Coordinates of C-alpha atoms and ligand atoms in Angstrom, one line a residue:
X1 CA -29.4 -22.9 43.3
X2 CA -27.7 -19.3 43.8
X3 CA -25.3 -18.1 41.2
X4 CA -22.5 -15.7 42.2
X5 CA -22.6 -12.4 40.3
X6 CA -19.5 -12.5 38.2
X7 CA -17.9 -9.7 40.4
X8 CA -17.3 -11.9 43.1
X9 CA -15.5 -15.0 41.4
X10 CA -13.6 -13.2 38.3
X11 CA -10.3 -12.4 39.7
X12 CA -9.6 -15.3 41.1
X13 CA -11.4 -17.2 37.6
X14 CA -9.1 -15.4 35.3
X15 CA -5.7 -15.8 38.0
X16 CA -3.7 -18.3 36.2
X17 CA -0.5 -17.8 36.8
X18 CA 1.2 -20.2 39.1
X19 CA 5.1 -21.2 39.4
X20 CA 6.0 -23.6 37.2
X21 CA 8.8 -25.9 38.5
X22 CA 9.5 -27.9 35.5
X23 CA 10.5 -25.0 33.2
X24 CA 11.4 -21.8 33.8
X25 CA 9.1 -18.3 33.7
X26 CA 11.6 -17.2 30.5
X27 CA 11.0 -20.8 28.7
X28 CA 6.8 -20.3 29.1
X29 CA 6.9 -16.4 27.5
X30 CA 10.1 -15.9 26.0
X31 CA 11.2 -12.1 25.5
X32 CA 10.5 -12.4 21.7
X33 CA 7.4 -13.8 21.8
X34 CA 5.7 -12.4 24.9
X35 CA 7.2 -9.3 26.9
X36 CA 9.9 -6.9 23.9
X37 CA 9.7 -5.0 26.9
X38 CA 11.5 -7.1 29.9
X39 CA 8.7 -6.1 32.5
X40 CA 8.1 -9.4 35.3
X41 CA 5.1 -11.8 36.0
X42 CA 4.3 -9.4 38.9
X43 CA 4.6 -6.6 37.5
X44 CA 2.2 -7.4 34.9
X45 CA -0.2 -8.8 37.8
X46 CA -1.6 -5.2 37.9
X47 CA -3.0 -5.5 34.4
X48 CA -6.4 -4.9 35.2
X49 CA -8.2 -5.6 31.5
X50 CA -11.5 -3.3 31.6
X51 CA -13.9 -5.4 30.0
X52 CA -14.3 -8.4 32.0
X53 CA -17.4 -11.0 30.1
X54 CA -18.0 -14.6 31.1
X55 CA -17.1 -17.2 29.1
X56 CA -21.4 -18.2 28.9
X57 CA -22.2 -14.5 28.5
X58 CA -19.4 -14.3 25.5
X59 CA -21.2 -16.7 24.0
X60 CA -24.6 -16.0 24.8
X61 CA -24.0 -12.6 23.4
X62 CA -22.0 -13.1 20.2
X63 CA -24.5 -15.6 19.1
X64 CA -27.4 -12.9 19.7
X65 CA -25.0 -10.8 16.9
X66 CA -25.1 -13.5 14.1
X67 CA -28.8 -14.0 15.1
X68 CA -28.8 -10.4 13.7
X69 CA -27.0 -9.9 11.4
X70 CA -27.7 -13.4 9.5
X71 CA -31.5 -12.6 9.2
X72 CA -31.4 -9.1 8.1
X73 CA -29.0 -10.4 5.3
X74 CA -31.7 -13.2 4.5
X75 CA -35.3 -10.8 5.2
X76 CA -33.2 -8.6 2.2
X77 CA -31.8 -11.2 0.3
X78 CA -34.3 -10.8 -3.1
X79 CA -33.8 -7.5 -2.9
X80 CA -32.1 -6.8 -5.7
X81 CA -29.8 -4.1 -3.6
X82 CA -26.9 -5.0 -5.2
X83 CA -27.9 -5.1 -8.8
X84 CA -29.4 -1.8 -8.4
X85 CA -26.8 -0.2 -6.8
X86 CA -24.5 2.2 -7.4
X87 CA -21.1 1.0 -9.3
X88 CA -18.9 3.0 -7.2
X89 CA -21.6 1.5 -3.5
X90 CA -20.5 -2.0 -5.5
X91 CA -16.9 -1.2 -5.7
X92 CA -16.4 0.1 -2.4
X93 CA -18.0 -3.3 -1.1
X94 CA -15.2 -5.5 -3.5
X95 CA -12.8 -3.1 -1.8
X96 CA -13.9 -4.2 1.6
X97 CA -14.3 -7.9 1.2
X98 CA -10.9 -8.0 -0.5
X99 CA -8.5 -6.2 1.4
X100 CA -10.1 -6.6 5.0
X101 CA -11.5 -10.1 5.1
X102 CA -7.8 -12.1 5.5
X103 CA -6.9 -9.4 7.7
X104 CA -9.3 -10.8 10.3
X105 CA -7.6 -14.5 9.8
X106 CA -4.4 -13.0 10.6
X107 CA -5.8 -11.6 13.4
X108 CA -7.6 -14.7 14.7
X109 CA -3.6 -15.7 14.8
X110 CA -2.5 -12.3 16.1
X111 CA -5.3 -12.5 18.8
X112 CA -4.5 -16.0 19.6
X113 CA -0.9 -15.0 19.9
X114 CA -1.7 -12.9 22.0
X115 CA -3.7 -15.4 24.7
X116 CA -1.1 -17.7 24.7
X117 CA 1.7 -15.5 25.7
X118 CA 0.7 -12.3 27.5
X119 CA 2.0 -12.2 30.8
X120 CA -0.9 -10.9 32.2
X121 CA -3.8 -13.2 33.1
X122 CA -6.6 -11.1 32.3
X123 CA -4.5 -9.8 29.0
X124 CA -5.0 -13.6 27.8
X125 CA -8.4 -14.1 28.8
X126 CA -9.3 -10.7 26.8
X127 CA -7.5 -12.2 24.4
X128 CA -9.2 -15.2 23.9
X129 CA -12.4 -14.2 23.3
X130 CA -10.4 -11.3 20.5
X131 CA -9.3 -14.4 18.9
X132 CA -13.1 -16.2 18.8
X133 CA -14.2 -12.7 17.6
X134 CA -12.3 -12.0 15.0
X135 CA -12.9 -15.6 13.6
X136 CA -15.9 -14.4 13.4
X137 CA -15.3 -11.6 11.8
X138 CA -13.6 -13.8 8.9
X139 CA -16.7 -16.2 8.6
X140 CA -19.4 -13.8 8.6
X141 CA -17.9 -11.7 6.1
X142 CA -16.4 -14.3 3.4
X143 CA -20.0 -15.2 3.8
X144 CA -21.2 -12.2 3.0
X145 CA -19.2 -11.7 0.5
X146 CA -20.2 -15.1 -1.3
X147 CA -23.5 -14.2 -2.0
X148 CA -22.5 -12.0 -4.0
X149 CA -19.9 -13.7 -6.6
X150 CA -21.9 -14.9 -8.8
X151 CA -22.9 -11.7 -9.2
X152 CA -19.0 -10.3 -10.0
X153 CA -16.1 -12.6 -10.2
X154 CA -14.5 -9.7 -8.2
X155 CA -15.8 -10.8 -5.3
X156 CA -14.0 -13.8 -4.9
X157 CA -11.1 -11.6 -3.9
X158 CA -12.6 -11.7 -0.2
X159 CA -10.8 -15.1 -0.4
X160 CA -8.3 -15.1 -3.1
X161 CA -6.5 -11.6 -1.8
X162 CA -4.3 -12.5 0.8
X163 CA -3.7 -15.0 -1.1
X164 CA -2.1 -13.5 -4.3
X165 CA 1.0 -11.3 -5.1
X166 CA -1.2 -8.6 -5.6
X167 CA 0.6 -5.2 -5.2
X168 CA -2.4 -4.7 -1.9
X169 CA -2.0 -8.2 -0.6
X170 CA 2.4 -7.4 -0.7
X171 CA 1.9 -4.3 1.2
X172 CA -0.6 -6.0 3.3
X173 CA 1.2 -8.7 4.8
X174 CA 4.1 -6.7 5.1
X175 CA 1.9 -4.3 7.3
X176 CA 0.3 -7.2 9.8
X177 CA 3.8 -8.8 9.8
X178 CA 5.1 -6.3 11.4
X179 CA 3.0 -4.6 13.6
X180 CA 1.1 -8.1 14.5
X181 CA 2.8 -11.6 13.6
X182 CA 6.2 -11.2 14.1
X183 CA 5.9 -8.7 17.4
X184 CA 6.1 -9.7 21.0
X185 CA 2.1 -9.8 23.1
X186 CA 3.0 -6.5 24.6
X187 CA 4.0 -5.2 21.6
X188 CA 0.7 -6.2 19.7
X189 CA -1.1 -5.3 22.2
X190 CA -0.1 -1.5 20.8
X191 CA 0.0 -1.7 18.0
X192 CA -2.6 -4.0 16.6
X193 CA -5.2 -3.5 19.6
X194 CA -4.6 0.0 21.2
X195 CA -3.3 1.8 17.2
X196 CA -5.2 -0.3 14.5
X197 CA -8.1 -1.3 16.4
X198 CA -9.1 1.7 19.0
X199 CA -7.4 3.9 16.5
X200 CA -8.4 3.4 13.5
X201 CA -11.5 0.8 12.7
X202 CA -14.1 3.3 13.9
X203 CA -13.2 5.0 10.6
X204 CA -13.6 2.5 8.0
X205 CA -16.3 -0.1 10.3
X206 CA -18.5 3.3 11.6
X207 CA -17.6 5.3 9.3
X208 CA -18.8 3.2 6.4
X209 CA -21.8 1.9 8.2
X210 CA -23.2 5.0 8.4
X211 CA -22.5 5.8 4.6
X212 CA -24.1 2.2 3.9
X213 CA -27.2 3.1 5.8
X214 CA -27.3 5.6 3.8
X215 CA -27.5 4.7 0.5
X216 CA -30.1 1.6 1.9
X217 CA -27.6 -1.1 2.2
X218 CA -28.4 -2.3 5.6
X219 CA -27.2 -5.7 5.7
X220 CA -23.8 -4.2 5.3
X221 CA -24.3 -1.6 7.5
X222 CA -25.8 -4.4 9.9
X223 CA -23.0 -6.4 9.5
X224 CA -20.2 -3.9 9.8
X225 CA -22.3 -2.4 13.1
X226 CA -22.3 -5.8 14.8
X227 CA -18.5 -6.5 13.9
X228 CA -17.1 -3.6 15.0
X229 CA -18.7 -4.1 18.7
X230 CA -16.5 -7.1 19.3
X231 CA -13.3 -4.7 18.0
X232 CA -14.8 -2.3 20.7
X233 CA -14.7 -4.9 22.9
X234 CA -10.7 -6.1 22.3
X235 CA -9.6 -3.1 21.3
X236 CA -8.7 -1.9 25.2
X237 CA -6.4 -4.9 25.3
X238 CA -4.0 -2.2 24.7
X239 CA -4.8 0.4 26.8
X240 CA -4.4 -1.2 30.0
X241 CA -1.3 -3.1 28.5
X242 CA -0.6 0.7 28.1
X243 CA -0.9 1.9 31.8
X244 CA 1.2 -0.8 33.2
X245 CA 4.2 -0.1 30.9
X246 CA 4.1 3.7 31.6
X247 CA 3.6 3.0 34.9
X248 CA 7.3 0.6 35.0
X249 CA 9.3 3.1 33.4
X250 CA 8.7 2.0 30.3
X251 CA 7.7 4.8 28.3
X252 CA 9.6 5.7 25.7
X253 CA 9.8 2.4 24.3
X254 CA 6.2 2.6 24.6
X255 CA 6.0 5.4 22.5
X256 CA 7.6 4.7 20.1
X257 CA 5.2 1.5 19.1
X258 CA 2.5 3.6 19.4
X259 CA 4.5 6.0 16.7
X260 CA 5.3 3.3 14.8
X261 CA 1.8 2.0 14.4
X262 CA 0.1 4.8 13.3
X263 CA 2.0 6.0 11.0
X264 CA 1.4 2.8 9.5
X265 CA -2.2 2.3 9.8
X266 CA -2.9 5.7 8.7
X267 CA -1.1 4.4 5.3
X268 CA -3.5 1.9 4.7
X269 CA -6.5 3.4 5.7
X270 CA -6.4 6.4 4.0
X271 CA -5.6 4.8 0.3
X272 CA -8.4 2.4 0.9
X273 CA -10.6 4.6 3.2
X274 CA -9.9 8.3 1.7
X275 CA -11.2 7.1 -1.4
X276 CA -14.1 4.9 -0.5
X277 CA -16.0 8.3 1.3
X278 CA -14.2 10.7 -1.1
X279 CA -14.7 9.6 -4.7
X280 CA -16.5 6.3 -4.8
X281 CA -19.5 6.6 -1.9
X282 CA -22.7 8.3 -4.4
X283 CA -22.5 12.0 -4.1
X284 CA -26.1 12.7 -2.8
X285 CA -25.9 9.7 -0.3
X286 CA -22.2 11.7 1.6
X287 CA -22.3 11.8 5.4
X288 CA -18.9 13.6 5.4
X289 CA -16.0 14.3 4.0
X290 CA -12.8 11.5 4.6
X291 CA -11.1 14.6 6.1
X292 CA -14.5 15.4 8.5
X293 CA -14.3 11.7 9.6
X294 CA -10.9 11.2 10.6
X295 CA -11.0 14.4 12.6
X296 CA -13.9 13.1 13.7
X297 CA -13.3 9.2 14.5
X298 CA -9.5 9.8 14.6
X299 CA -7.6 12.8 15.9
X300 CA -10.4 13.7 18.8
X301 CA -10.6 10.4 19.7
X302 CA -6.6 9.2 20.0
X303 CA -5.6 11.9 20.8
X304 CA -7.8 12.0 23.8
X305 CA -6.4 8.6 24.6
X306 CA -3.3 9.2 24.1
X307 CA -3.6 12.0 27.0
X308 CA -5.9 10.3 29.2
X309 CA -2.6 7.4 29.2
X310 CA 0.2 10.7 29.6
X311 CA 1.7 9.7 25.9
X312 CA 2.6 12.7 23.7
X313 CA 1.3 12.8 20.2
X314 CA 3.7 11.1 17.9
X315 CA 6.4 13.1 17.1
X316 CA 5.1 13.7 13.2
X317 CA 1.5 15.1 14.5
X318 CA 1.6 18.1 12.2
X319 CA 3.0 16.3 9.5
X320 CA -0.2 13.7 9.8
X321 CA -2.6 16.5 10.4
X322 CA -1.2 18.5 6.7
X323 CA -1.6 14.8 5.5
X324 CA -5.2 14.8 5.8
X325 CA -5.8 17.1 3.2
X326 CA -3.8 15.7 0.3
X327 CA -2.4 11.9 0.8
X328 CA -5.5 10.8 -0.7
X329 CA -6.7 12.4 -3.3
X330 CA -3.5 11.7 -4.9
X331 CA -3.6 8.4 -3.5
X332 CA -6.9 7.7 -5.3
X333 CA -6.0 9.5 -8.7
X334 CA -2.9 7.0 -8.3
X335 CA -5.1 3.9 -7.6
X336 CA -7.4 4.4 -10.7
X337 CA -4.3 4.8 -13.0
X338 CA -3.8 1.6 -11.9
X339 CA -7.4 0.0 -12.0
X340 CA -6.2 -2.9 -13.7
X341 CA -4.6 -4.0 -10.9
X342 CA -7.3 -3.7 -8.6
X343 CA -10.5 -6.2 -8.0
X344 CA -12.9 -3.8 -7.7
X345 CA -13.9 -1.3 -10.2
X346 CA -13.2 2.5 -9.2
X347 CA -15.3 5.6 -10.0
X348 CA -13.2 8.4 -11.0
X349 CA -15.7 11.0 -8.8
X350 CA -14.8 13.8 -10.4
X351 CA -18.3 14.7 -12.6
X352 CA -18.3 19.0 -12.1
X353 CA -20.7 18.1 -9.0
X354 CA -18.8 16.2 -7.3
X355 CA -15.9 18.4 -8.2
X356 CA -17.9 21.1 -6.4
X357 CA -18.3 19.1 -3.1
X358 CA -14.1 18.0 -3.2
X359 CA -14.2 21.9 -3.5
X360 CA -16.1 22.8 -1.2
X361 CA -14.5 20.3 1.4
X362 CA -11.0 20.8 0.7
X363 CA -10.2 24.2 -0.9
X364 CA -8.1 24.3 -3.1
X365 CA -8.9 21.1 -4.6
X366 CA -9.1 21.8 -8.6
X367 CA -6.0 23.9 -8.9
X368 CA -3.9 20.9 -7.9
X369 CA -5.7 17.6 -8.3
X370 CA -8.7 19.2 -10.9
X371 CA -5.9 20.4 -12.8
X372 CA -4.6 16.2 -13.1
X373 CA -8.0 15.0 -13.9
X374 CA -8.8 17.7 -16.3
X375 CA -5.2 15.4 -18.6
X376 CA -6.9 12.2 -17.6
X377 CA -10.7 13.0 -18.9
X378 CA -9.1 14.6 -22.2
X379 CA -6.5 11.9 -22.8
X380 CA -9.9 9.4 -22.0
X381 CA -12.1 11.4 -24.6
X382 CA -9.7 10.9 -27.2
X383 CA -9.1 7.3 -26.7
X384 CA -5.7 8.3 -25.7
X385 CA -4.9 3.9 -23.8
X386 CA -1.3 4.9 -24.2
X387 CA -1.8 7.8 -21.4
X388 CA -4.9 6.8 -19.5
X389 CA -3.1 3.2 -18.8
X390 CA 0.2 3.4 -17.0
X391 CA 3.7 1.8 -19.2
X392 CA 4.9 0.9 -16.0
X393 CA 5.0 1.0 -12.1
X394 CA 5.1 3.4 -9.2
X395 CA 8.2 3.2 -7.2
X396 CA 6.3 2.0 -3.4
X397 CA 7.6 2.3 -0.1
X398 CA 9.9 0.3 1.1
X399 CA 7.9 0.7 4.8
X400 CA 4.1 1.2 4.0
X401 CA 4.5 -0.4 0.1
X402 CA 2.2 2.7 -1.3
X403 CA 2.9 5.2 -3.4
X404 CA 4.0 8.6 -2.3
X405 CA 1.4 11.1 -1.8
X406 CA 2.8 14.4 -3.0
X407 CA 0.8 17.3 -4.2
X408 CA 0.9 18.2 -7.5
X409 CA 2.6 21.5 -9.2
X410 CA 3.9 21.7 -5.7
X411 CA 7.5 20.5 -7.0
X412 CA 6.8 17.3 -5.8
X413 CA 10.2 15.0 -5.8
X414 CA 11.5 11.7 -4.4
X415 CA 13.5 12.8 -1.2
X416 CA 13.1 9.9 1.6
X417 CA 15.3 7.7 0.6
X418 CA 18.2 4.9 2.3
X419 CA 21.2 3.6 1.1
X420 CA 22.0 0.6 3.6
X421 CA 25.1 -0.8 2.5
X422 CA 23.6 -4.3 0.5
X423 CA 23.6 -2.5 -3.0
X424 CA 19.9 -1.3 -2.5
X425 CA 18.4 2.1 -2.1
X426 CA 15.7 1.7 -0.1
X427 CA 12.8 4.8 -1.1
X428 CA 9.7 5.7 0.7
X429 CA 7.0 7.9 0.9
X430 CA 7.3 10.2 3.6
X431 CA 9.8 11.1 6.2
X432 CA 7.8 9.0 9.2
X433 CA 8.4 5.6 7.2
X434 CA 11.9 6.5 6.1
X435 CA 11.9 7.0 10.6
X436 CA 10.3 3.5 10.8
X437 CA 13.0 1.7 8.4
X438 CA 15.5 3.8 10.1
X439 CA 14.3 2.7 13.8
X440 CA 14.8 -0.7 13.4
X441 CA 16.6 -1.9 9.5
X442 CA 17.0 -5.1 10.2
X443 CA 12.7 -6.0 9.9
X444 CA 13.0 -4.4 6.9
X445 CA 16.2 -5.6 4.6
X446 CA 15.7 -7.8 1.8
X447 CA 11.7 -7.1 1.4
X448 CA 11.1 -6.7 -1.8
X449 CA 7.7 -4.6 -3.6
X450 CA 6.2 -5.6 -6.5
X451 CA 8.0 -2.6 -8.4
X452 CA 11.3 -4.0 -7.1
X453 CA 10.7 -7.4 -8.3
X454 CA 9.9 -5.7 -11.7
X455 CA 13.2 -4.3 -11.5
X456 CA 14.9 -7.5 -10.2
X457 CA 13.8 -9.4 -13.2
X458 CA 11.7 -12.1 -11.2
X459 CA 8.4 -10.7 -13.2
X460 CA 9.0 -11.8 -16.6
X461 CA 7.6 -11.2 -18.9
X462 CA 9.2 -7.7 -17.0
X463 CA 5.3 -5.6 -18.5
X464 CA 2.2 -3.8 -17.2
X465 CA 0.7 -7.4 -18.8
X466 CA 3.6 -9.8 -17.2
X467 CA 3.0 -8.5 -14.1
X468 CA -0.6 -8.4 -13.8
X469 CA -0.1 -11.9 -14.9
X470 CA 2.1 -12.3 -11.4
X471 CA -0.6 -10.4 -9.2
X472 CA -2.7 -13.2 -10.1
X473 CA -5.5 -10.7 -11.4
X474 CA -7.1 -12.2 -14.6
X475 CA -8.8 -10.6 -17.6
X476 CA -12.6 -10.0 -15.8
X477 CA -11.4 -9.8 -12.8
X478 CA -9.0 -6.1 -13.9
X479 CA -10.8 -3.0 -12.1
X480 CA -11.9 -0.6 -14.8
X481 CA -13.3 3.3 -14.3
X482 CA -16.9 2.1 -13.2
X483 CA -19.6 4.4 -15.3
X484 CA -17.3 4.2 -18.8
X485 CA -15.5 8.0 -18.6
X486 CA -18.5 9.2 -18.3
X487 CA -17.6 11.5 -16.4
X488 CA -15.1 12.9 -18.6
X489 CA -17.3 13.9 -21.0
X490 CA -19.6 15.4 -18.9
X491 CA -16.9 17.5 -17.4
X492 CA -15.7 19.0 -21.7
X493 CA -19.2 19.6 -21.6
X494 CA -19.3 22.2 -18.9
X495 CA -16.2 23.4 -19.4
X496 CA -14.3 22.8 -23.2
X497 CA -11.9 25.3 -22.1
X498 CA -10.0 22.3 -19.2
X499 CA -8.5 21.3 -22.8
X500 CA -6.6 23.4 -22.9
X501 CA -5.0 22.3 -20.1
X502 CA -1.2 21.6 -20.5
X503 CA -0.3 17.4 -20.4
X504 CA 1.2 16.9 -17.0
X505 CA 3.1 14.0 -16.1
X506 CA 1.2 11.9 -14.1
X507 CA 4.3 9.4 -13.6
X508 CA 6.4 11.9 -12.0
X509 CA 3.0 14.4 -11.0
X510 CA 2.4 12.5 -7.7
Ligands
MN601 MN1 -12.0 -8.3 13.4
MN602 MN1 -9.8 -7.0 16.1

């Protein structure tokens, strides 16, 4: 029997809008679930998804992808790669699985919400496949992580993390609630698919896949490349939605959604991917610096996408470009300092040759962060645990949930805050996070970061140990310096004068 070509039946088959007679359109597609922009079904009918696929084709392609990824894993199962891997790379794997895998499950819900509530039939179609994609990402990555649980309990955080009150989980849930689960389908298509997936996932999934191949972790490299092929498809949902919104006079509102989401994503990716690429990846295997990755995968591509759509760069673009030079250096130092709260073992990544690399990639690094690490290293050598572990927790941003990332020795002070009449002062890491709060304060009012909870008396005893217990991170899971301070001894051997640097104050230096 002759089959029609897909192009001959696709438009009719996917166009499932009809005129309801039992209830009104607004009952089926309420604005708060479907479209905060308030466009009509007719206006959304112009939605033209750039990627058209049938269910039959989808299943065939996906089953091949799964077969490829699982067979590479099976073939390498006895290679003992993990046991012999560089400790920094082991940490990258733990960080990736713990921080991202259950976000994939949240993305299942987000895509399902678009599949149900989007007014455009084409968007519902793409999001149906998107939801199945995300289910695959969650399941396959949990499966890969599980293999290593017997080698380190920290891999258990792949499934555990988002069920805890760990600060990273609190920040991650708050972000995904803000960008996805707490938004209507149209806004979500911009914030999740356009800003996060199209804007940022290439950085984590392609950037890291390249480094994984370099270090010889073909199983992981294949896994995340496989995931990214799905992202590249369903990430196009938002671009097509933006075209409809802009054509119908909603540019300003759409631009605001882009600006909010881009900054929130940037804060998250710089916190995790920045240290992974510039500090945890073994030096001789580094493909590019984080800054080079950001310029290649984010700046150039995102600017082009915005221009093609007729959107502007976010209002804070100049600030964003400046922060590519420093946010993650301060963020990495901060993460290392609170390493007991992490479910991976951060490498300091500042041995003499690594410092030379950092100085080459980020001229002036040594004067700023190198000096800080000198002090940390000296304290580590002297066994001053009172100085290389925090006595309390840092001020966390009331929007992004991460710590403020200033430049050390640069007169940093906590300058972004607002009083909102509810008896609390809300602090922010940066002007854009404060702006996000001010755009719609009721979305964020009342949220308590881990530090806020400590101050509010919710964490007992109100000590670091009490907070670690509260965060669900138990002895045996807590992060420790990946190299047992070997880097500090190497630095001291090369340059004993480093020990003369005056002690900085880490708590306020950031
Ligand atoms: Mn995904
Ligand atoms: Mn996705």
